Coordinates of C-alpha atoms in Angstrom, one line a residue:
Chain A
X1438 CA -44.5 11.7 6.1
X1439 CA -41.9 9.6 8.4
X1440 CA -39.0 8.3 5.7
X1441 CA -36.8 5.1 7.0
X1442 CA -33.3 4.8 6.2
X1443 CA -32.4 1.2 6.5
X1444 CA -29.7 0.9 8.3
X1445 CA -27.8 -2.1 9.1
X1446 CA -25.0 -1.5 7.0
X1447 CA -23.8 1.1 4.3
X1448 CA -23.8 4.9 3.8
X1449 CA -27.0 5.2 5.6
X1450 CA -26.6 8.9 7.2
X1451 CA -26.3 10.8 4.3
X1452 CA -29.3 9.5 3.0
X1453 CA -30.7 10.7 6.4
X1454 CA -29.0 13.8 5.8
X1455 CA -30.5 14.4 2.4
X1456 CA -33.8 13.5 3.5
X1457 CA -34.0 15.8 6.5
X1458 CA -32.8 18.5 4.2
X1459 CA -36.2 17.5 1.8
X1460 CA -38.0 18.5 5.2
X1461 CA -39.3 14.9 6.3
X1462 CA -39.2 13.2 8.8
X1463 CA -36.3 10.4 8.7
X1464 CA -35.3 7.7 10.8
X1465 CA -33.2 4.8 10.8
X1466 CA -34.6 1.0 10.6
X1467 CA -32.6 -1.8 12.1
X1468 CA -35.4 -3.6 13.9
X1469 CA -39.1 -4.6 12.7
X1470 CA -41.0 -2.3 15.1
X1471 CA -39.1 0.8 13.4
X1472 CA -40.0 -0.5 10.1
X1473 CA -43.5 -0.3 11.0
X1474 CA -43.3 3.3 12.2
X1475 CA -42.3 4.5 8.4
X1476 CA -44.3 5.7 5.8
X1477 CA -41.7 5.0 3.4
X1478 CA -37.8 3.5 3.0
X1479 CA -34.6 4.5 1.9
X1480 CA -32.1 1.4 1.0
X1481 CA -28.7 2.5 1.1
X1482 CA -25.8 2.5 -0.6
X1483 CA -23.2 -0.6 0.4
X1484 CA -22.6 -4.4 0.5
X1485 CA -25.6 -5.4 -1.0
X1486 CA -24.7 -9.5 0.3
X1487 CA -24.3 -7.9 4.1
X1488 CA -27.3 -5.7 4.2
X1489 CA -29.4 -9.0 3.3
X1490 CA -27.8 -11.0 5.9
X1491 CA -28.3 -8.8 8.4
X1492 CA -31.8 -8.2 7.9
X1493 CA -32.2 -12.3 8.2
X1494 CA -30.3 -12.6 11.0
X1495 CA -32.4 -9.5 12.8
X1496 CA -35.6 -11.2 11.1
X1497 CA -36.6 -8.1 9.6
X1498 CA -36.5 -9.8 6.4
X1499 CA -39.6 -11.2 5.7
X1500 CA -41.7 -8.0 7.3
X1501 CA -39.3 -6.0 5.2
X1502 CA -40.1 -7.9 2.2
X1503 CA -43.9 -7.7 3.1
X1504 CA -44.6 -4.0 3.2
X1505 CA -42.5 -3.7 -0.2
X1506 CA -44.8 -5.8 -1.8
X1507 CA -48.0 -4.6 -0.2
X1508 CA -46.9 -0.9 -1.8
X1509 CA -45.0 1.0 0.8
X1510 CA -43.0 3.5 -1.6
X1511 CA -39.2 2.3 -1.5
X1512 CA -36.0 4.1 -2.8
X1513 CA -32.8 2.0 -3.2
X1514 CA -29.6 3.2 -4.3
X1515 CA -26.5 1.0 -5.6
X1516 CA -26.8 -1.8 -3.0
X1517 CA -30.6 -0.6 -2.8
X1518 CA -31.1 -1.0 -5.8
X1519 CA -29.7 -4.5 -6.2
X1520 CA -31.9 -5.5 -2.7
X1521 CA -35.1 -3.8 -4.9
X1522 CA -34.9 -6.3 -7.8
X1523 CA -36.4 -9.5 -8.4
X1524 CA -33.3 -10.8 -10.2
X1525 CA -30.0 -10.5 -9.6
X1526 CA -26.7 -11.5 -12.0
X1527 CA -23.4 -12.2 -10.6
X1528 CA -24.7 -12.5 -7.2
X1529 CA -22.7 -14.1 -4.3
X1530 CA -23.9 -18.1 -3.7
X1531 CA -27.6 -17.9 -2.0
X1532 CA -27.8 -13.9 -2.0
X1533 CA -31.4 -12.8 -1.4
X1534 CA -33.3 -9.5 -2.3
X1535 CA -36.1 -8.3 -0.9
X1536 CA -37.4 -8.0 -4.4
X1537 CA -40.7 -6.3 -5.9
X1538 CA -39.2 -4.8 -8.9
X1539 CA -39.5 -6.3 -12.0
X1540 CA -35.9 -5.8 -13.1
X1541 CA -32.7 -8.1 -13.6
X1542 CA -29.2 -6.1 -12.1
X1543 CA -26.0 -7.1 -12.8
X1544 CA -24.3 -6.7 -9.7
X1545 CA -20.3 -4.8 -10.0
X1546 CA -21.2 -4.1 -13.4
X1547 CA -19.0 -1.2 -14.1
X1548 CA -16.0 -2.8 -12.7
X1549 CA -14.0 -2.8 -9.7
X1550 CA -13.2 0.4 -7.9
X1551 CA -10.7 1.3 -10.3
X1552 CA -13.5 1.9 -13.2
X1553 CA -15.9 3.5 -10.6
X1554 CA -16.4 7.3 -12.1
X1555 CA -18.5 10.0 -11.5
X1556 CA -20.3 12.0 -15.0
X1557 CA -22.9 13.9 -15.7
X1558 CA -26.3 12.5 -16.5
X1559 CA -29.5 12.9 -18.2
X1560 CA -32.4 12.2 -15.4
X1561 CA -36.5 12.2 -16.9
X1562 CA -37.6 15.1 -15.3
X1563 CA -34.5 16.2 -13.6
X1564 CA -32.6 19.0 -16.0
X1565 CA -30.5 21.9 -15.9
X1566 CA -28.4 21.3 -14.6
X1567 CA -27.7 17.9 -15.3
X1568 CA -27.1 15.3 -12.0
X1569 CA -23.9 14.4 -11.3
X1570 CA -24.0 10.6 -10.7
X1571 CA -21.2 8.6 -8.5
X1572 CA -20.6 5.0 -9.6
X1573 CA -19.3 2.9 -7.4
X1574 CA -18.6 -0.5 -8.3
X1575 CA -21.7 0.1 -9.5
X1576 CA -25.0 -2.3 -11.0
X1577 CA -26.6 -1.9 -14.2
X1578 CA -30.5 -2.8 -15.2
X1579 CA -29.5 -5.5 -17.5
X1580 CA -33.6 -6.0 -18.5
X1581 CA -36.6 -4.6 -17.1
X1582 CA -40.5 -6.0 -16.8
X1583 CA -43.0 -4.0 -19.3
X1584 CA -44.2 -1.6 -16.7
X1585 CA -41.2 -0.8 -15.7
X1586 CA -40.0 2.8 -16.8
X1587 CA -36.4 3.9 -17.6
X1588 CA -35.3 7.3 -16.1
X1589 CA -31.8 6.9 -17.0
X1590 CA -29.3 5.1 -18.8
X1591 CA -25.5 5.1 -18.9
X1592 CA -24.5 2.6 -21.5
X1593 CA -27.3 0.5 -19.9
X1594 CA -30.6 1.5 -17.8
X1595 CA -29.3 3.0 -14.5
X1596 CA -32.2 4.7 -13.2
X1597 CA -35.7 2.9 -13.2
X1598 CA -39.1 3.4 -11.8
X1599 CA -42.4 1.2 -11.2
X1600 CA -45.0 2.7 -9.0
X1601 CA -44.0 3.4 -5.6
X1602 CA -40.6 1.9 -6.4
X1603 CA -37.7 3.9 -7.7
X1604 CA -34.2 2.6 -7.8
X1605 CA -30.5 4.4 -9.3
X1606 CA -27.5 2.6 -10.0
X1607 CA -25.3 5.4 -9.0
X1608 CA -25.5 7.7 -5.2
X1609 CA -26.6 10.6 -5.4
X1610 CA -26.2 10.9 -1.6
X1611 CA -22.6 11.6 -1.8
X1612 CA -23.2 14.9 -3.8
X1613 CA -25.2 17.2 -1.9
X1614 CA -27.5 17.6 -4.4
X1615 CA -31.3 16.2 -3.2
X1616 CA -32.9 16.4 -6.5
X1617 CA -33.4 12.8 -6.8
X1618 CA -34.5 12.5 -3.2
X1619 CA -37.1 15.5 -3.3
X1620 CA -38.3 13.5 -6.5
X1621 CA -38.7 10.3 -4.5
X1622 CA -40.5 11.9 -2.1
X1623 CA -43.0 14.5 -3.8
X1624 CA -43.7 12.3 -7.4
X1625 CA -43.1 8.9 -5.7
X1626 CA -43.6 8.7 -1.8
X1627 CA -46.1 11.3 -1.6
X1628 CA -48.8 10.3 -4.7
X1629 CA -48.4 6.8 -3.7
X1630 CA -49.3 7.5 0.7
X1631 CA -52.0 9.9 -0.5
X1632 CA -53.7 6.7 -3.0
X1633 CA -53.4 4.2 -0.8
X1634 CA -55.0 7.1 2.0
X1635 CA -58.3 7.6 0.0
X1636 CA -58.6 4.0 -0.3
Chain B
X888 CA -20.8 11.9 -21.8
X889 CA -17.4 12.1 -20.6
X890 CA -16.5 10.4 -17.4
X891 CA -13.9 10.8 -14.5
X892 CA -11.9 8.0 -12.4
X893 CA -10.2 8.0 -9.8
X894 CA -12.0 11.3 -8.3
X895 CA -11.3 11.9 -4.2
X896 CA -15.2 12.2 -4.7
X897 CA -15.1 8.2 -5.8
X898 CA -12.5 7.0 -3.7
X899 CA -13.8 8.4 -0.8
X900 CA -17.7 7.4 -1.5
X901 CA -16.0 3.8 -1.5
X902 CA -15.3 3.7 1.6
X903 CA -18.7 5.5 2.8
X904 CA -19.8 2.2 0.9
X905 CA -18.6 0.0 3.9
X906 CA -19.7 1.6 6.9
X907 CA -21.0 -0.2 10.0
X908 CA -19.1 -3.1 8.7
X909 CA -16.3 -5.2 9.3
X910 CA -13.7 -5.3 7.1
X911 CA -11.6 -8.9 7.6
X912 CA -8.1 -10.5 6.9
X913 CA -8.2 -13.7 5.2
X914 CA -5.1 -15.7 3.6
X915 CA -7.2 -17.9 1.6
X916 CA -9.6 -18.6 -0.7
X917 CA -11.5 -20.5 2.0
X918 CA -11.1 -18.0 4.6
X919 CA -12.6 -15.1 2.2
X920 CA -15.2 -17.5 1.7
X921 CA -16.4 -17.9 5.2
X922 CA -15.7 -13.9 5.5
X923 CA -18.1 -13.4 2.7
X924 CA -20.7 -15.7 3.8
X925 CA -20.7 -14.1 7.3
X926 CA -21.6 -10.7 6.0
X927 CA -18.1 -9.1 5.8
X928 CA -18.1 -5.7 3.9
X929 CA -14.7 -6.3 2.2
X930 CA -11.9 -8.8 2.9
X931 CA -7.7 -7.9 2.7
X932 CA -5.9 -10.9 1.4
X933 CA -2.8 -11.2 2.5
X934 CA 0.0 -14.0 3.3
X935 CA 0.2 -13.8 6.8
X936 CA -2.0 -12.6 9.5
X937 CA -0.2 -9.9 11.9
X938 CA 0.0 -12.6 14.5
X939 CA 1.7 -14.5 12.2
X940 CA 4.6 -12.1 11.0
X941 CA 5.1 -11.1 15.0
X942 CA 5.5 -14.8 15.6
X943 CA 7.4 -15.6 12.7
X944 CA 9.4 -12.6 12.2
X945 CA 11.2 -11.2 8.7
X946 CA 10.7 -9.0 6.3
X947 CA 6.9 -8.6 5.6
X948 CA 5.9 -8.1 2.1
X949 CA 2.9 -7.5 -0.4
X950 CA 1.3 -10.6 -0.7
X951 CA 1.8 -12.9 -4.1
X952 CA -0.2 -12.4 -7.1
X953 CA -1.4 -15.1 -7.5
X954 CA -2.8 -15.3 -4.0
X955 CA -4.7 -11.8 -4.6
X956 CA -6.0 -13.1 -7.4
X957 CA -7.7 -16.2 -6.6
X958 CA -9.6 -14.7 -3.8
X959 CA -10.7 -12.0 -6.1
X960 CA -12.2 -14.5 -7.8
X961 CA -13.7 -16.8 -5.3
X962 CA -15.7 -13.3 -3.7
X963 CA -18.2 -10.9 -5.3
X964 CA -17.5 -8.4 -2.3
X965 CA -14.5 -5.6 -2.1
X966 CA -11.0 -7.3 -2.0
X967 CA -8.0 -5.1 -0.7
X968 CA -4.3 -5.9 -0.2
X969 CA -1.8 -4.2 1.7
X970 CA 1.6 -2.0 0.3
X971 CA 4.7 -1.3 2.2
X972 CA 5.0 1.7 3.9
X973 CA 6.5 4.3 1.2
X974 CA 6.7 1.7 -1.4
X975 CA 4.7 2.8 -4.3
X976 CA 5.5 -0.3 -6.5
X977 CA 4.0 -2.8 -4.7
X978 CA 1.1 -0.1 -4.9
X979 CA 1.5 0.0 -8.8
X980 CA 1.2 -4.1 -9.0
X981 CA -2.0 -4.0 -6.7
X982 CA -3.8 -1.1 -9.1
X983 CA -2.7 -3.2 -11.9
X984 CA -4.3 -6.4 -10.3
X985 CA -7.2 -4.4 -10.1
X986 CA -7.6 -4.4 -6.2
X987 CA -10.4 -2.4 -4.7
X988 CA -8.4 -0.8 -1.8
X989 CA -5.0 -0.4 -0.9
X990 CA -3.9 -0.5 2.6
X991 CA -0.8 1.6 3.1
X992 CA 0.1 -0.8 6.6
X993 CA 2.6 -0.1 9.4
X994 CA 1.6 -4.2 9.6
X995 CA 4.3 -5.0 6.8
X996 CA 7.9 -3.8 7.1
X997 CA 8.4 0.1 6.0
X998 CA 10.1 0.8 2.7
X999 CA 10.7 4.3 3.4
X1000 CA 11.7 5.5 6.6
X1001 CA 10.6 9.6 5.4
X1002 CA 8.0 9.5 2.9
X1003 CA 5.0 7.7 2.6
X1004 CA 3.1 6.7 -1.2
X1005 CA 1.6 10.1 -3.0
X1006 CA -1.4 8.3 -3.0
X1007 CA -2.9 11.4 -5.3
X1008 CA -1.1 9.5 -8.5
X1009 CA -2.9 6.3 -8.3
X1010 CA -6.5 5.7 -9.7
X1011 CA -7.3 3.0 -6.5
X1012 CA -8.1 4.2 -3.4
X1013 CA -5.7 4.4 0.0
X1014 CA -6.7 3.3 3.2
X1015 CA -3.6 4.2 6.2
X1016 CA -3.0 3.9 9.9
X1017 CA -3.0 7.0 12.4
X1018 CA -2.2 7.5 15.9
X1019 CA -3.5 10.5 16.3
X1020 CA -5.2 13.6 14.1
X1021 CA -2.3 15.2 12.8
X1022 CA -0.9 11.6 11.6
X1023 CA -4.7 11.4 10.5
X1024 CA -4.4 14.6 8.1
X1025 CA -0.9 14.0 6.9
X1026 CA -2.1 10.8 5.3
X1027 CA -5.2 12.6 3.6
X1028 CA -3.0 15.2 2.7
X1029 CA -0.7 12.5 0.5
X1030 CA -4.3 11.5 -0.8
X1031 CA -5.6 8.7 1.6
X1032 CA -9.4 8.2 0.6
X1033 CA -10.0 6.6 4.5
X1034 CA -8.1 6.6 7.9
X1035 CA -8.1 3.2 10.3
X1036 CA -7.0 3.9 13.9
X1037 CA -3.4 1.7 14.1
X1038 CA -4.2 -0.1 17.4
X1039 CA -1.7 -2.8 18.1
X1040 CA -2.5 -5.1 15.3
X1041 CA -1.5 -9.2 16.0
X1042 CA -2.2 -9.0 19.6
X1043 CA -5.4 -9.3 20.3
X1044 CA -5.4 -6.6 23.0
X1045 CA -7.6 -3.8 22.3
X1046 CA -6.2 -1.2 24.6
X1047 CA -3.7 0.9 21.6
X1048 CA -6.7 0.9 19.3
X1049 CA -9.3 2.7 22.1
X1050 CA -6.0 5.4 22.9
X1051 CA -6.0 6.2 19.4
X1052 CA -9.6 6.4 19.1
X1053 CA -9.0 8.8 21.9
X1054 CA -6.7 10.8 20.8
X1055 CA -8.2 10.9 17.2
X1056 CA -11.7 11.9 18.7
X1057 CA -10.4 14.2 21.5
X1058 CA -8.0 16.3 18.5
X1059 CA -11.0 16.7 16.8
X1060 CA -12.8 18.3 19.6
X1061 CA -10.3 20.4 20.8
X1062 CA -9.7 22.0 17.5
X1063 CA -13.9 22.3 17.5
X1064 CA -13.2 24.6 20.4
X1065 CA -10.8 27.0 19.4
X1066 CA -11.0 30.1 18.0
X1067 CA -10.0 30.7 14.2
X1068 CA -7.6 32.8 14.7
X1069 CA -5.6 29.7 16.8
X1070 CA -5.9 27.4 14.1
X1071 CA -2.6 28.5 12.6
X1072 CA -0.6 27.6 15.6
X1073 CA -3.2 24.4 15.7
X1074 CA -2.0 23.3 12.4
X1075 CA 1.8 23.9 13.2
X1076 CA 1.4 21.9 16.4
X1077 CA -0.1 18.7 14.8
X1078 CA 2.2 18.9 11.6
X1079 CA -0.1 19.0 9.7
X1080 CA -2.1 21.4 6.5
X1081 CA -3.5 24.1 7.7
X1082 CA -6.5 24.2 5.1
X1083 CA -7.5 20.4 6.5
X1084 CA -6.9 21.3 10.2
X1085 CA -9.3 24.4 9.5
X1086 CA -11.5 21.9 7.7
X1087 CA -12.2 19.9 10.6
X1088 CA -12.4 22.6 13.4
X1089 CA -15.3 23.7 11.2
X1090 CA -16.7 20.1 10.6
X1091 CA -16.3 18.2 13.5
X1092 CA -15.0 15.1 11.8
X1093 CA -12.9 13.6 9.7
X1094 CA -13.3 14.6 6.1
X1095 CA -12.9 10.8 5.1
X1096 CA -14.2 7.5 6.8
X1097 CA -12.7 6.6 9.7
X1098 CA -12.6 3.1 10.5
X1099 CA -10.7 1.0 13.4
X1100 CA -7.4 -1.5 13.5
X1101 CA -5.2 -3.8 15.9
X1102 CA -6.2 -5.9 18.7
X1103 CA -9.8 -6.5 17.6
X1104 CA -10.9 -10.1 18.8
X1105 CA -14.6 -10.1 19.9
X1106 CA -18.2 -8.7 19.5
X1107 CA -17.3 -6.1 22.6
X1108 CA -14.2 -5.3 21.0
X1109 CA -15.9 -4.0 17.7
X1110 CA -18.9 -2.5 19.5
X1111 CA -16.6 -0.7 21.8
X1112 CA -14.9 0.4 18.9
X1113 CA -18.0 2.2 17.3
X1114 CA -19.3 3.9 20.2
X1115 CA -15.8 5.3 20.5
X1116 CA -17.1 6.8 16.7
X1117 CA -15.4 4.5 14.6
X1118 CA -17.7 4.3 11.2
X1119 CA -16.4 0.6 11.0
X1120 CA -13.9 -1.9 11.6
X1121 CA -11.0 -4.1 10.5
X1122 CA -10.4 -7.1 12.2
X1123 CA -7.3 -9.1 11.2
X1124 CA -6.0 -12.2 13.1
X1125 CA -8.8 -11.6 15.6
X1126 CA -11.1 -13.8 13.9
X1127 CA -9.0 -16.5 11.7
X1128 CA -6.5 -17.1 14.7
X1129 CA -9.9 -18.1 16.9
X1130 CA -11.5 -21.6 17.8
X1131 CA -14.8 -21.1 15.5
X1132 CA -14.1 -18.1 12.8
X1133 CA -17.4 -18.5 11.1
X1134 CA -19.4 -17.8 14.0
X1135 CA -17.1 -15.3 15.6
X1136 CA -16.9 -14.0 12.2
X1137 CA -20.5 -13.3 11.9
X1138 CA -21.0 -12.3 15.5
X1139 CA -19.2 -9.5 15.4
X1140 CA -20.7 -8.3 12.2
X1141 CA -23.6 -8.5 13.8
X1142 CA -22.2 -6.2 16.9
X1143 CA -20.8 -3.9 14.5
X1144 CA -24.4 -3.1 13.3
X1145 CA -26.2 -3.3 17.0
X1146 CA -23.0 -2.0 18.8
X1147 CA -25.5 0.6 21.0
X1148 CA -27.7 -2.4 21.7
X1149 CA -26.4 -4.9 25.1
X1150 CA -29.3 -7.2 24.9
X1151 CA -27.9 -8.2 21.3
X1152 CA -24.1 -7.7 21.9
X1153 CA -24.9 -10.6 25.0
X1154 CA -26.8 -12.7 22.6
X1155 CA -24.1 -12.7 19.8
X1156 CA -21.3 -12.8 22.3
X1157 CA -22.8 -16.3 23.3
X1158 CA -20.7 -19.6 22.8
X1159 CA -18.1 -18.4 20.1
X1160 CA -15.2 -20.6 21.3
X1161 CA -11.7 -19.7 22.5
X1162 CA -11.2 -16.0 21.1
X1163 CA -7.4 -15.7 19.8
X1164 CA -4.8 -15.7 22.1
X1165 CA -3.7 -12.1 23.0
X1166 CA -0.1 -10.2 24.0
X1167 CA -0.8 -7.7 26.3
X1168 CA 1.0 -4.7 24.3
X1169 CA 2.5 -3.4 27.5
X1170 CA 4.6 -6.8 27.0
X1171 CA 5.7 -6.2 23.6
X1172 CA 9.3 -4.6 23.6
X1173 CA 9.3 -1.4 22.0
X1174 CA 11.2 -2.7 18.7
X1175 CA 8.0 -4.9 18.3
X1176 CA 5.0 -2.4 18.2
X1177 CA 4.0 -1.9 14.8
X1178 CA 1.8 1.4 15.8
X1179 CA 5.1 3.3 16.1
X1180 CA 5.5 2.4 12.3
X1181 CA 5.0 5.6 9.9
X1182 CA 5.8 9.2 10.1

């Protein structure tokens, strides 16, 4: 399996960093050619309005955007996971996502840096000990679609999955500790490649 | 569950946040604006550009209030302000303002011609200049959360921010080199914590972001910039103090990103207008370089 990291903007190397460690493969994606050479995609951590700009102005946008919603499995992370959603509050005048998950985020919904925090949190199927999650000017899942399943909630959802789609509020990047991305890859990625293989 | 603010593990991820992006000065609402809609990372509001205090001269100062405030409201991305040099109340009025960064600037006039802000008693996050590594981990030592190279800000001439790059980059590899036994006399050299210097030697970088300052004013520029290893960078009159600062804004974003790439740095380079007009620094007398600013 071949993991992209997009990586026009944001803390895109130590989600490289923390895939490699998983033992995938994992590349960066700035241009549509290396987007097509990925099995799967990693959106970073960072200015969620720069990121989508970029990918216009590099017109991988639209391809982007196409693969998510043909099924390719997608992990996003703070800015990823505001780029994942199909609705977005307090968004900057005409800020696009790539969309495909059924889920309204509330963009800087914590605060400003001086209320981001880092705490221990209760993950499904991630125990024992417990995740330590950064939050950094971080979103919240203000509502999600009916398919959509909670993993996680601080105060409001923070870590939601549907399908091949998997998205945190917080970074778990920053911590050295790739139980999140092992789970994205073995009980998202990995089911989802092997369906859409037998079909 | 309990949770914790104002962790080095917070402040720091900030600022991983904003790599391989550019991090603007704007002095008004409209400016942040355009900043924002050009794909800026974060914008630093502040009164004057640094081609403006050079030109004008005085005392330079945290910005007004008021100022701060309305272009934190008129953007939904980071907003930082700059602090004197040593003068932690103007860094006590921007926490309370609820800034995202602070910019502890050789740019403004130096309160404190010894100490600089203990930057380890304030929830917000520090960003300072250095010249060199051991400047570097002094700064981190007083609890900076990210480092800029100084450059030469307000002139428009690149050449101080690529020696610091230099320097910062080549400390980094020397100490790489050495054995551990030399890394006491290492430390004592640069001036600086021995525990950080031993740190680096081990890692090979920086333990916080390193972005890059002064004398940014084109695509190149910034592209030069990060293949010289900067994770990001700042550019202050170099876009505002330019014939067309939308699209110079958003070209250089755009080189920031595709900075290894000359078929796009050419395209994006392409019909920007007149850049700002530059001092050479060699020019400047030595009174006037700003670089020379902290301790």
């Amino acid at each position: 399996m071949r993991v992209g990291v997009l990586a026009l903007q944001g803390d895109f190397r130590e989600h490289l960093l923390a895939l490699e460690e998983c033992g995938v493969l994992a590349s960066t994606v700035r241009r549509p050619s290396e987007l097509a050479a990925v099995d799967a995609l990693v959106l970073p951590g960072g200015e969620s309005t720069a990121i989508a700009n970029l990918a216009r102005s590099f017109d991988i946008f639209e391809p982007l955007k196409a693969r998510i919603a043909s099924g390719m499995p997608v992990y996003g992370s703070c800015a990823g996971m505001i780029l994942l959603a199909d609705r977005v509050l307090d968004a900057a005048v005409g800020q696009e996502t790539f969309g495909g998950l059924d889920i309204t985020v509330r963009r800087n919904a914590f605060g400003r840096q001086v209320d981001s925090f880092e705490t221990d949190l209760e993950f499904a199927g991630i125990t024992n000990p417990p995740v330590r999650a950064v939050f950094i000017r971080a979103p919240w899942v203000e509502s999600v679609g009916a398919t959509v399943e909670v993993l996680a909630t601080y105060e409001h959802a923070v870590a939601v999955r549907k399908g091949e789609l998997l998205a945190t509020s917080f970074h778990p990047e920053l911590t050295g500790d790739n139980r999140i991305h092992r789970f994205f890859i073995e009980s998202v990625a990995r089911p989802a490649l092997e369906r859409a293989a037998v079909k | 569950m309990s949770q914790n603010v104002g962790t080095a593990r917070v402040k720091r991820g900030m600022a991983e946040m904003l790599k391989g992006g550019v991090i603007m000065d704007v002095v008004n609402v409209e400016q942040a604006k355009i900043a924002e809609a050009a794909g800026a990372v974060a914008v630093m509001a502040l009164e004057r550009v640094p081609a403006d205090i050079r030109a004008q001269g005085g005392v330079a100062r945290m910005s007004d209030p008021d100022m701060i405030e309305k272009i934190k409201a008129a953007v939904s991305i980071p907003v930082m302000a700059k602090a004197r040099i040593g003068h932690f109340v103007e860094a006590q009025i921007l926490q309370s303002l609820g800034v995202d960064y602070i910019d502890e600037s050789e740019v403004l006039t130096p309160t404190d011609m010894e100490n600089h802000i203990d930057k380890w008693n304030f929830t917000i996050p520090f960003v300072c200049g250095a010249t060199n590594l051991g400047e570097a981990l002094r700064r981190i030592n007083e609890g900076a959360a990210m480092i800029r190279s100084k450059g030469e800000a307000g002139t428009g001439d690149v050449s101080n921010a690529m020696t610091h790059m230099r320097s910062i980059g080549g400390d980094i590899r020397r100490l790489s080199a050495l054995r551990e036994d030399e890394l006491y006399v290492a430390a004592k050299n640069m001036q600086a914590p021995y525990d950080l210097v031993k740190e680096v030697a081990q890692t090979g970088k920086l333990p916080v972001v390193l972005f890059t300052a002064g004398g940014i004013a084109t695509p190149a520029d910034a592209a030069l910039m990060m293949q010289m290893g900067a994770d990001g960078v700042f550019i202050g009159s170099g876009i505002f103090k330019s014939g067309d600062p939308a699209s110079r804004a958003a070209a250089c974003v755009k080189a920031t990103t595709f900075y290894d790439d000359p078929k796009v740095l050419a395209d994006v380079s392409r019909g920007l207008g007149e850049a700002m007009v530059g001092i050479n620094v060699a020019d400047l007398p030595v009174a006037h370089r700003l670089a020379e600013r902290g301790w």
